[in-house]
């Protein structure tokens, strides 16, 4: 991916991580300038925006970029005026423009082998669209506009740059996920919003190179889904057809889907990866522009159809209808179909029975949240792929909370790494705790109902120390140790935040509290006597025997 593509992906993710007002105010109008030697330079329109992004969002942007690129990233901002657009290609500067939500007809594109067959690659330019005829790109592009009755601009307004990925031909109106537009009403609607815009390279519809079987860590929670996906990849159309992968968010369904896609592409098969939202929009546009025959032709020459988030087609009559026919035609021809969903077919209410029964026809395989050991293995593998050495106790710390999503786990790791890099600090448990404190609750569930005051009083009584001294600055071992035990127990046994604990202990900051916690935590792990001592303090607290 080049800088533009990376930024485009990153910005989409950032959009889901900040509220829309923040996004529009600070992220709109940014674009990628370059990405070299791990330094990612982002163009911003004003110095004010630069200051805001630097102070408030730099870390978030950096961790998102690390996530997208899979490697270390340093972020810089540069204030420059947007390039004056000599051509419409100015919209292809990797900048984000949220106002227009467009959909490209061929988001789910055909696999490389098929693209190769259909479009002569001689001039280095690439296919316009999976349904496009084998004409040179610019002609094909013009042809498409004519086909759809879209007024043409002069040829000079389109300035295709050599791209490593195929540009798509046209942009259409998009309909948000979950919203079905009946075909009838679409046909009657005057077409106002369609427009021709030179389409910038997009990774949508392409397979993510990072999502392969070799980078997928297998554990108890995903064993079946992995084994069946592998079997399907090795024998498409012959075993488990369709394969229905389901489970909660961020648990690797898309990863497996892409893994199957990569294997299919390597075998020279025509693979099409799409999401049900794209499929829906494609159908809507095909109906609108009387291109259903082309749509069908495109889908029926696929060897492996991969559809993500199939649950979203439920209740969308024309989409379900078309998918049903696509399904039958592929299945009859022994072509492989793999779909993912956040729930099993029988739990997708309003899905047509005939589709439900077809989904249940092949094999249903679920993915569950990874358990602790599995989380550790995933984190270790992510560290390897990031080429970052993270101490074992930090990995254990990150893996510790019950984490329902691997995406969250990855985000936590990226954040810790970004935090350490940003502060130029060693990766320690204390640093990880600081980095993650506001992201998700890294504490194990608190079972006691103790308050910080009760812990404080109890610890002082147990060690027979003066509370004033414990709150104060004295550094004698006799005072420091009870103070640290109080930090540890307050963190472990109460619901108080680090800030509250710090304030109960004489106004100490959160890093001091984490340092104390870490010290006691380590001692408990290494010294049986300390473990027993802390257990006794806890016992005294719980029995209120002080
Ligand atoms: N077992 C695994 N091994 C390695 N990486 C994993 C594993 N499971 C998930 N991931 C990673 O977690 C992230 C989220 O996974 P993915 O997008 O496949 O989840 P999903 O189940 O499709 O989620 P959603 O339902 O939200 O689309 C990806 O970066 C993926 O590579």
Coordinates of C-alpha atoms and ligand atoms in Angstrom, one line a residue:
X1 CA 0.0 0.0 0.0
X2 CA 1.2 3.5 -0.7
X3 CA 0.8 6.5 1.7
X4 CA -2.6 7.5 0.1
X5 CA -4.0 4.0 0.5
X6 CA -2.7 3.6 4.0
X7 CA -4.2 7.0 5.0
X8 CA -7.5 6.1 3.4
X9 CA -7.8 2.9 5.4
X10 CA -6.6 4.6 8.6
X11 CA -9.0 7.5 8.3
X12 CA -11.9 5.1 7.9
X13 CA -10.9 3.5 11.2
X14 CA -10.3 6.8 12.9
X15 CA -13.8 7.8 11.9
X16 CA -15.2 5.0 14.1
X17 CA -12.9 6.0 17.0
X18 CA -13.8 9.6 17.4
X19 CA -17.2 11.3 17.5
X20 CA -18.4 12.7 14.2
X21 CA -18.0 16.4 15.2
X22 CA -14.4 15.8 16.1
X23 CA -13.9 13.9 12.9
X24 CA -15.3 16.5 10.7
X25 CA -13.5 19.3 12.5
X26 CA -10.0 17.9 12.6
X27 CA -9.7 15.0 10.2
X28 CA -11.6 16.4 7.2
X29 CA -9.2 17.9 4.8
X30 CA -6.2 15.9 5.9
X31 CA -4.3 13.8 3.4
X32 CA -1.2 11.7 3.2
X33 CA 1.9 13.4 1.9
X34 CA 4.4 10.6 2.2
X35 CA 5.4 7.5 4.1
X36 CA 9.1 6.8 4.2
X37 CA 11.5 5.2 6.7
X38 CA 8.5 4.7 9.1
X39 CA 7.7 8.4 9.0
X40 CA 4.2 9.1 7.9
X41 CA 3.6 12.8 7.0
X42 CA 0.1 14.0 7.0
X43 CA -1.0 17.2 5.3
X44 CA -3.2 19.4 7.4
X45 CA -4.9 22.6 6.2
X46 CA -4.1 25.0 9.1
X47 CA -1.6 25.4 11.9
X48 CA -4.5 25.3 14.3
X49 CA -5.6 21.9 13.0
X50 CA -1.9 20.8 13.2
X51 CA -1.7 21.8 16.8
X52 CA -4.9 20.1 17.7
X53 CA -4.0 16.9 15.9
X54 CA -0.6 16.9 17.5
X55 CA -1.8 17.5 21.0
X56 CA -5.0 15.5 21.0
X57 CA -4.8 12.8 18.4
X58 CA -1.2 12.0 17.5
X59 CA -1.2 8.9 19.6
X60 CA -4.5 7.6 18.3
X61 CA -3.4 8.3 14.7
X62 CA -0.1 6.6 15.2
X63 CA -1.6 3.5 16.7
X64 CA -4.1 3.4 13.9
X65 CA -1.3 3.7 11.3
X66 CA 0.7 0.9 13.1
X67 CA -2.4 -1.2 12.9
X68 CA -2.9 -0.6 9.2
X69 CA 0.8 -0.9 8.2
X70 CA 1.8 -3.6 10.6
X71 CA 5.0 -1.8 11.4
X72 CA 6.4 1.0 13.5
X73 CA 5.2 4.5 12.5
X74 CA 6.2 8.0 13.4
X75 CA 3.6 10.6 12.6
X76 CA 4.3 14.2 11.5
X77 CA 2.0 16.9 10.3
X78 CA 2.7 19.5 7.7
X79 CA 0.6 22.5 7.0
X80 CA 0.4 22.9 3.3
X81 CA -2.3 24.2 1.0
X82 CA -4.1 21.6 -1.0
X83 CA -2.6 21.1 -4.4
X84 CA -4.3 23.2 -6.9
X85 CA -6.2 20.7 -9.0
X86 CA -5.0 20.6 -12.6
X87 CA -7.4 17.8 -13.1
X88 CA -10.0 16.0 -11.2
X89 CA -7.4 13.7 -10.0
X90 CA -6.8 16.1 -7.2
X91 CA -9.5 14.2 -5.4
X92 CA -7.0 11.4 -5.5
X93 CA -4.6 12.8 -3.1
X94 CA -5.5 10.4 -0.4
X95 CA -7.5 13.1 1.3
X96 CA -10.7 12.3 3.1
X97 CA -14.0 13.8 2.0
X98 CA -16.8 12.6 4.1
X99 CA -19.6 14.7 2.6
X100 CA -20.1 12.4 -0.4
X101 CA -20.8 8.8 0.3
X102 CA -20.3 7.0 -2.8
X103 CA -20.3 3.4 -3.8
X104 CA -18.2 1.8 -6.5
X105 CA -20.0 -0.7 -8.5
X106 CA -17.2 -3.2 -8.4
X107 CA -16.1 -3.0 -4.8
X108 CA -16.0 -6.7 -4.6
X109 CA -13.6 -7.3 -7.4
X110 CA -12.5 -10.3 -9.2
X111 CA -9.3 -12.0 -8.3
X112 CA -6.0 -11.2 -9.8
X113 CA -6.0 -14.2 -12.3
X114 CA -9.4 -13.1 -13.7
X115 CA -8.4 -9.5 -13.8
X116 CA -5.4 -10.6 -15.8
X117 CA -7.6 -12.5 -18.2
X118 CA -10.0 -9.7 -18.8
X119 CA -7.9 -6.6 -19.1
X120 CA -4.7 -6.3 -21.1
X121 CA -2.1 -5.0 -18.6
X122 CA 0.2 -3.8 -21.4
X123 CA 0.1 -0.1 -20.5
X124 CA 0.5 -0.7 -16.8
X125 CA -3.0 0.6 -16.3
X126 CA -5.5 -1.6 -14.7
X127 CA -9.0 -2.8 -15.1
X128 CA -11.8 -0.4 -14.5
X129 CA -14.3 -2.7 -13.1
X130 CA -14.9 -6.4 -12.9
X131 CA -17.8 -6.1 -15.3
X132 CA -16.0 -3.9 -17.7
X133 CA -15.1 -5.2 -21.1
X134 CA -11.5 -5.6 -22.1
X135 CA -11.0 -2.2 -23.4
X136 CA -8.2 0.1 -22.5
X137 CA -9.0 1.8 -19.2
X138 CA -9.8 5.3 -20.4
X139 CA -12.0 4.0 -23.2
X140 CA -13.7 1.6 -20.9
X141 CA -14.2 4.4 -18.5
X142 CA -15.8 6.6 -21.1
X143 CA -17.8 3.7 -22.3
X144 CA -19.2 3.2 -18.9
X145 CA -20.3 6.8 -18.5
X146 CA -22.1 6.5 -21.8
X147 CA -23.7 3.3 -20.8
X148 CA -25.2 5.0 -17.7
X149 CA -26.1 8.2 -19.4
X150 CA -23.6 10.2 -17.4
X151 CA -22.4 13.4 -19.0
X152 CA -18.7 13.1 -19.9
X153 CA -16.0 15.5 -19.0
X154 CA -13.2 16.3 -21.3
X155 CA -10.7 13.5 -21.5
X156 CA -8.1 15.8 -19.9
X157 CA -10.1 16.0 -16.7
X158 CA -9.3 12.4 -16.1
X159 CA -5.7 11.8 -15.4
X160 CA -5.2 8.2 -14.4
X161 CA -2.0 7.7 -12.6
X162 CA -0.3 4.3 -12.8
X163 CA -1.7 2.5 -9.8
X164 CA -0.8 -0.7 -8.3
X165 CA -4.4 -1.5 -7.7
X166 CA -7.2 -1.3 -10.2
X167 CA -9.2 1.9 -10.1
X168 CA -12.9 1.4 -10.3
X169 CA -15.1 2.9 -13.0
X170 CA -17.9 4.8 -11.5
X171 CA -19.3 6.1 -8.3
X172 CA -22.9 5.6 -7.3
X173 CA -25.1 6.6 -4.5
X174 CA -24.6 4.5 -1.4
X175 CA -27.3 3.3 1.0
X176 CA -26.3 2.8 4.6
X177 CA -26.1 -0.6 6.1
X178 CA -29.3 -1.9 7.4
X179 CA -31.4 0.3 5.1
X180 CA -33.0 -1.4 2.2
X181 CA -34.4 0.6 -0.7
X182 CA -37.1 -1.2 -2.6
X183 CA -36.1 -1.7 -6.2
X184 CA -39.4 -0.2 -7.4
X185 CA -38.9 3.1 -5.7
X186 CA -35.4 3.2 -6.9
X187 CA -36.4 2.9 -10.5
X188 CA -38.9 5.8 -10.2
X189 CA -36.5 8.1 -8.4
X190 CA -34.9 10.7 -10.6
X191 CA -31.2 10.2 -10.6
X192 CA -29.7 13.3 -9.2
X193 CA -26.8 12.3 -7.1
X194 CA -24.9 10.1 -9.5
X195 CA -21.7 11.6 -10.6
X196 CA -18.6 10.7 -12.4
X197 CA -15.6 11.0 -10.2
X198 CA -12.2 9.7 -10.9
X199 CA -11.9 7.0 -8.4
X200 CA -9.0 6.7 -6.2
X201 CA -7.4 3.4 -5.5
X202 CA -9.2 1.5 -2.9
X203 CA -8.4 -1.6 -0.9
X204 CA -12.1 -2.4 -0.6
X205 CA -12.9 -5.6 -2.3
X206 CA -9.3 -6.7 -2.3
X207 CA -7.8 -9.3 0.0
X208 CA -5.9 -8.0 2.9
X209 CA -2.3 -9.3 2.5
X210 CA -2.0 -9.7 6.3
X211 CA -5.0 -12.0 6.6
X212 CA -3.5 -15.3 5.7
X213 CA -3.7 -18.8 7.2
X214 CA -0.1 -18.5 8.3
X215 CA -0.8 -15.4 10.4
X216 CA -3.9 -16.9 12.0
X217 CA -3.3 -18.3 15.4
X218 CA -5.3 -21.3 16.2
X219 CA -6.7 -22.1 19.6
X220 CA -9.6 -23.9 21.2
X221 CA -12.0 -21.1 20.4
X222 CA -11.5 -21.1 16.6
X223 CA -10.2 -24.6 15.9
X224 CA -13.3 -25.7 14.0
X225 CA -13.6 -22.5 12.0
X226 CA -9.9 -22.7 11.0
X227 CA -9.9 -26.4 10.1
X228 CA -13.0 -26.1 7.9
X229 CA -11.7 -22.9 6.3
X230 CA -8.5 -24.7 5.5
X231 CA -10.3 -27.7 4.1
X232 CA -12.4 -25.4 1.9
X233 CA -9.3 -23.5 0.7
X234 CA -7.7 -26.8 -0.3
X235 CA -10.8 -28.3 -1.9
X236 CA -13.1 -25.5 -2.9
X237 CA -16.5 -26.5 -3.9
X238 CA -16.0 -30.1 -2.7
X239 CA -16.3 -30.0 1.0
X240 CA -18.5 -27.9 3.3
X241 CA -20.4 -25.9 0.7
X242 CA -21.5 -23.4 1.8
X243 CA -19.2 -22.7 4.8
X244 CA -20.9 -20.5 7.3
X245 CA -18.6 -18.8 9.8
X246 CA -20.2 -17.0 12.6
X247 CA -19.2 -15.4 15.9
X248 CA -18.8 -12.1 17.7
X249 CA -17.0 -9.0 16.5
X250 CA -13.3 -9.0 15.9
X251 CA -12.8 -12.7 16.3
X252 CA -11.1 -13.5 13.0
X253 CA -14.0 -14.3 10.6
X254 CA -12.9 -11.9 8.0
X255 CA -9.3 -13.0 8.5
X256 CA -10.3 -16.6 7.7
X257 CA -12.4 -15.5 4.7
X258 CA -9.4 -13.7 3.2
X259 CA -7.2 -16.7 4.0
X260 CA -9.5 -18.8 1.8
X261 CA -9.4 -16.1 -0.8
X262 CA -5.6 -16.0 -0.9
X263 CA -5.4 -19.7 -1.2
X264 CA -7.9 -19.6 -4.1
X265 CA -6.0 -16.8 -5.9
X266 CA -2.8 -18.7 -5.5
X267 CA -4.5 -21.7 -7.1
X268 CA -5.5 -19.4 -10.1
X269 CA -9.2 -19.4 -9.2
X270 CA -11.6 -16.6 -9.6
X271 CA -12.2 -15.3 -6.1
X272 CA -14.6 -12.5 -5.2
X273 CA -14.6 -11.1 -1.7
X274 CA -17.5 -8.7 -0.9
X275 CA -19.6 -7.6 2.0
X276 CA -23.3 -7.9 2.1
X277 CA -23.5 -4.1 2.1
X278 CA -21.6 -3.9 -1.1
X279 CA -23.6 -6.7 -2.6
X280 CA -26.8 -4.9 -1.7
X281 CA -25.6 -1.6 -3.2
X282 CA -24.4 -3.4 -6.3
X283 CA -27.8 -5.0 -6.8
X284 CA -29.5 -1.7 -6.2
X285 CA -27.4 0.1 -8.8
X286 CA -27.6 -2.8 -11.2
X287 CA -31.4 -2.6 -11.0
X288 CA -31.4 1.1 -11.3
X289 CA -29.2 1.2 -14.4
X290 CA -30.7 -2.0 -15.9
X291 CA -27.5 -3.9 -15.6
X292 CA -28.8 -6.9 -13.8
X293 CA -27.6 -9.2 -16.6
X294 CA -24.1 -7.9 -16.2
X295 CA -24.3 -8.2 -12.5
X296 CA -25.4 -11.9 -12.8
X297 CA -22.8 -12.7 -15.4
X298 CA -20.1 -11.3 -13.1
X299 CA -21.2 -13.3 -10.1
X300 CA -21.8 -16.5 -11.9
X301 CA -18.3 -16.8 -13.2
X302 CA -16.7 -16.9 -9.8
X303 CA -15.1 -20.0 -8.4
X304 CA -15.0 -18.8 -4.8
X305 CA -17.6 -16.3 -3.5
X306 CA -16.7 -14.8 -0.1
X307 CA -19.4 -12.7 1.5
X308 CA -18.7 -10.9 4.8
X309 CA -21.5 -10.0 7.3
X310 CA -24.3 -11.8 5.5
X311 CA -26.7 -11.0 8.3
X312 CA -27.2 -7.6 6.8
X313 CA -29.0 -8.9 3.8
X314 CA -31.8 -10.2 6.0
X315 CA -35.1 -8.4 5.3
X316 CA -33.8 -6.8 2.1
X317 CA -36.1 -8.4 -0.4
X318 CA -34.4 -7.8 -3.7
X319 CA -31.0 -8.5 -2.2
X320 CA -32.1 -11.8 -0.7
X321 CA -33.8 -12.7 -4.0
X322 CA -30.7 -12.0 -6.0
X323 CA -28.4 -13.7 -3.5
X324 CA -30.6 -16.7 -3.6
X325 CA -30.2 -17.0 -7.4
X326 CA -26.5 -16.4 -7.2
X327 CA -26.1 -19.0 -4.5
X328 CA -28.1 -21.6 -6.4
X329 CA -26.2 -21.0 -9.6
X330 CA -22.8 -21.2 -8.0
X331 CA -23.7 -24.1 -5.8
X332 CA -25.1 -26.1 -8.7
X333 CA -21.8 -25.5 -10.6
X334 CA -19.9 -26.8 -7.5
X335 CA -18.4 -23.4 -6.9
X336 CA -17.5 -22.6 -3.3
X337 CA -19.5 -20.1 -1.2
X338 CA -18.3 -18.9 2.2
X339 CA -20.2 -16.4 4.3
X340 CA -19.6 -14.9 7.7
X341 CA -22.2 -13.6 10.1
X342 CA -22.3 -12.4 13.7
X343 CA -24.8 -15.1 14.5
X344 CA -26.0 -18.5 13.2
X345 CA -28.6 -18.6 10.5
X346 CA -31.4 -19.5 12.8
X347 CA -30.8 -16.4 14.8
X348 CA -31.0 -14.1 11.8
X349 CA -34.5 -13.0 12.1
X350 CA -36.3 -11.9 8.9
X351 CA -34.0 -14.0 6.8
X352 CA -36.0 -15.9 4.2
X353 CA -36.4 -19.5 5.1
X354 CA -35.1 -20.7 1.8
X355 CA -31.8 -18.8 2.4
X356 CA -31.6 -20.0 6.0
X357 CA -31.9 -23.6 5.0
X358 CA -29.3 -23.2 2.3
X359 CA -26.9 -21.7 4.8
X360 CA -27.5 -24.6 7.1
X361 CA -26.9 -27.0 4.2
X362 CA -23.2 -27.0 4.3
X363 CA -21.2 -26.5 7.5
X364 CA -21.7 -24.0 10.4
X365 CA -18.5 -23.2 12.3
X366 CA -18.3 -20.7 15.1
X367 CA -15.5 -18.6 16.5
X368 CA -15.5 -17.8 20.2
X369 CA -13.5 -15.3 22.2
X370 CA -10.0 -16.5 22.8
X371 CA -9.0 -17.8 26.2
X372 CA -6.0 -16.5 28.1
X373 CA -3.3 -18.8 26.6
X374 CA -4.7 -18.2 23.1
X375 CA -4.6 -14.4 23.7
X376 CA -1.0 -14.7 24.8
X377 CA -0.1 -16.6 21.6
X378 CA -1.9 -14.0 19.4
X379 CA -0.1 -11.2 21.1
X380 CA 3.3 -12.9 20.7
X381 CA 2.6 -13.4 17.1
X382 CA 1.5 -9.8 16.6
X383 CA 4.7 -8.6 18.3
X384 CA 6.8 -10.8 15.9
X385 CA 5.0 -9.4 12.9
X386 CA 5.5 -5.8 14.2
X387 CA 9.2 -6.8 14.8
X388 CA 8.8 -5.4 18.3
X389 CA 10.2 -7.0 21.4
X390 CA 7.7 -6.8 24.2
X391 CA 8.6 -8.2 27.6
X392 CA 6.7 -11.3 28.6
X393 CA 5.2 -9.7 31.7
X394 CA 3.8 -6.8 29.5
X395 CA 2.3 -9.3 27.1
X396 CA 0.8 -11.1 30.0
X397 CA -0.6 -7.9 31.4
X398 CA -2.2 -7.0 28.0
X399 CA -3.7 -10.5 27.7
X400 CA -5.0 -10.5 31.2
X401 CA -8.4 -8.9 30.9
X402 CA -11.2 -10.9 29.6
X403 CA -11.1 -9.7 26.1
X404 CA -14.0 -10.4 23.8
X405 CA -12.3 -9.3 20.6
X406 CA -8.9 -9.9 19.0
X407 CA -9.3 -6.6 17.4
X408 CA -9.4 -5.0 20.8
X409 CA -6.4 -7.0 21.9
X410 CA -4.4 -5.8 18.9
X411 CA -5.5 -2.3 19.6
X412 CA -4.3 -2.6 23.1
X413 CA -0.9 -3.9 22.0
X414 CA -0.5 -1.2 19.4
X415 CA -1.4 1.4 22.0
X416 CA 1.1 0.2 24.5
X417 CA 3.9 0.2 21.8
X418 CA 2.8 3.6 20.6
X419 CA 2.8 4.9 24.1
X420 CA 6.3 3.6 24.9
X421 CA 7.6 5.0 21.6
X422 CA 6.0 8.4 22.1
X423 CA 7.4 8.7 25.6
X424 CA 10.6 7.1 24.7
X425 CA 10.1 4.9 27.7
X426 CA 10.9 1.2 28.3
X427 CA 8.0 -1.2 27.9
X428 CA 7.0 -2.1 31.5
X429 CA 3.8 -3.3 33.1
X430 CA 3.4 0.1 34.7
X431 CA 3.6 1.8 31.3
X432 CA 1.2 -0.7 29.8
X433 CA -1.3 0.0 32.6
X434 CA -1.0 3.7 32.0
X435 CA -1.5 3.3 28.3
X436 CA -4.5 1.1 28.7
X437 CA -6.2 2.7 31.6
X438 CA -8.6 4.7 29.6
X439 CA -9.1 2.2 26.8
X440 CA -10.6 -0.7 28.6
X441 CA -10.7 -1.8 32.1
X442 CA -7.6 -3.8 32.6
X443 CA -8.5 -4.8 36.1
X444 CA -9.9 -8.2 36.9
X445 CA -13.4 -8.0 38.2
X446 CA -13.5 -6.8 41.8
X447 CA -15.3 -9.3 44.0
X448 CA -15.0 -7.5 47.3
X449 CA -16.9 -4.3 48.1
X450 CA -14.2 -2.6 50.0
X451 CA -13.6 1.1 49.7
X452 CA -10.2 2.8 49.4
X453 CA -10.6 4.2 52.9
X454 CA -11.3 0.7 54.4
X455 CA -8.2 -0.7 52.6
X456 CA -6.1 2.3 53.8
X457 CA -7.3 1.9 57.5
X458 CA -6.9 -1.8 57.4
X459 CA -3.4 -1.8 55.9
X460 CA -2.3 0.9 58.5
X461 CA -3.7 -1.2 61.3
X462 CA -2.2 -4.5 60.0
X463 CA 1.3 -2.9 59.8
X464 CA 0.7 -0.7 62.8
X465 CA 1.9 2.4 61.0
X466 CA 0.7 6.0 61.4
X467 CA -1.7 6.9 58.5
X468 CA -0.2 10.4 58.3
X469 CA 3.2 8.9 57.5
X470 CA 1.8 6.6 54.9
X471 CA 0.1 9.5 53.2
X472 CA 3.3 11.6 53.5
X473 CA 6.6 11.6 51.7
X474 CA 8.7 9.5 54.1
X475 CA 10.7 6.8 52.3
X476 CA 11.6 4.5 55.2
X477 CA 11.1 0.8 54.2
X478 CA 8.6 0.5 57.2
X479 CA 6.4 3.1 55.6
X480 CA 7.0 2.6 51.9
X481 CA 6.0 -1.1 52.0
X482 CA 2.6 -0.6 53.7
X483 CA 2.0 2.3 51.3
X484 CA 2.7 0.0 48.3
X485 CA 0.6 -2.7 49.7
X486 CA -2.2 -0.2 50.1
X487 CA -1.7 0.8 46.4
X488 CA -1.8 -2.8 45.4
X489 CA -4.9 -3.8 47.4
X490 CA -6.8 -0.6 46.5
X491 CA -6.2 -1.4 42.8
X492 CA -7.0 -5.0 43.1
X493 CA -9.8 -4.9 45.6
X494 CA -11.7 -1.7 45.0
X495 CA -13.3 -0.1 42.0
X496 CA -11.4 3.1 42.5
X497 CA -9.5 4.6 39.6
X498 CA -5.8 5.3 39.8
X499 CA -6.6 9.0 40.3
X500 CA -8.8 8.2 43.3
X501 CA -6.2 5.9 44.8
X502 CA -3.6 8.5 44.3
X503 CA -5.7 11.1 46.0
X504 CA -6.5 8.7 49.0
X505 CA -2.7 8.2 49.4
X506 CA -1.8 11.9 49.8
X507 CA -2.1 13.1 46.2
X508 CA 0.2 10.7 44.4
X509 CA 0.0 10.5 40.6
X510 CA -1.1 7.4 38.7
X511 CA 2.3 6.3 37.7
X512 CA 3.4 6.2 41.3
X513 CA 0.4 4.0 42.1
X514 CA 1.1 1.7 39.2
X515 CA 4.8 1.5 40.3
X516 CA 3.6 0.4 43.8
X517 CA 1.2 -2.0 42.4
X518 CA 3.8 -3.5 40.1
X519 CA 6.3 -3.8 42.9
X520 CA 3.9 -5.8 45.2
X521 CA 2.6 -7.8 42.2
X522 CA 6.2 -8.9 41.4
X523 CA 7.0 -9.7 45.0
X524 CA 3.9 -11.8 45.3
X525 CA 5.0 -13.8 42.2
X526 CA 8.5 -14.3 43.5
X527 CA 8.2 -14.6 47.2
X528 CA 5.8 -17.1 48.9
X529 CA 6.2 -15.3 52.2
X530 CA 5.0 -12.0 50.7
X531 CA 2.1 -13.8 49.0
X532 CA 1.0 -15.2 52.4
X533 CA 1.5 -11.8 54.0
X534 CA -0.7 -10.1 51.4
X535 CA -3.3 -12.8 51.7
X536 CA -3.3 -12.2 55.5
X537 CA -3.8 -8.5 55.0
X538 CA -6.6 -9.2 52.6
X539 CA -8.1 -11.6 55.0
X540 CA -8.0 -9.1 57.8
X541 CA -9.7 -6.6 55.5
X542 CA -12.4 -8.9 54.4
X543 CA -13.2 -10.1 57.9
X544 CA -13.0 -6.5 59.1
X545 CA -10.9 -7.9 61.9
X546 CA -9.0 -4.7 62.4
Ligands
LIG1 N1 -6.8 -16.2 15.6 C1 -6.3 -15.0 15.2 N2 -4.9 -14.9 14.9 C2 -4.4 -13.8 14.5 N3 -5.1 -12.6 14.3 C3 -6.4 -12.7 14.5 C4 -7.1 -13.9 15.0 N4 -8.4 -13.6 15.1 C5 -8.5 -12.3 14.8 N5 -7.4 -11.8 14.4 C6 -7.1 -10.4 14.0 O1 -8.1 -9.6 14.7 C7 -8.5 -8.5 13.8 C8 -10.0 -8.6 13.7 O2 -10.3 -9.8 13.0 P1 -11.5 -9.9 11.9 O3 -11.6 -8.6 11.2 O4 -11.2 -11.1 11.0 O5 -12.7 -10.1 12.8 P2 -14.2 -10.4 12.4 O6 -14.6 -11.6 13.2 O7 -14.4 -10.5 11.0 O8 -14.9 -9.1 13.0 P3 -16.2 -8.3 12.5 O9 -17.4 -9.2 12.8 O10 -16.2 -7.1 13.4 O11 -16.0 -8.0 11.1 C9 -7.8 -8.7 12.5 O12 -6.7 -7.8 12.5 C10 -7.3 -10.1 12.6 O13 -6.1 -10.3 11.8

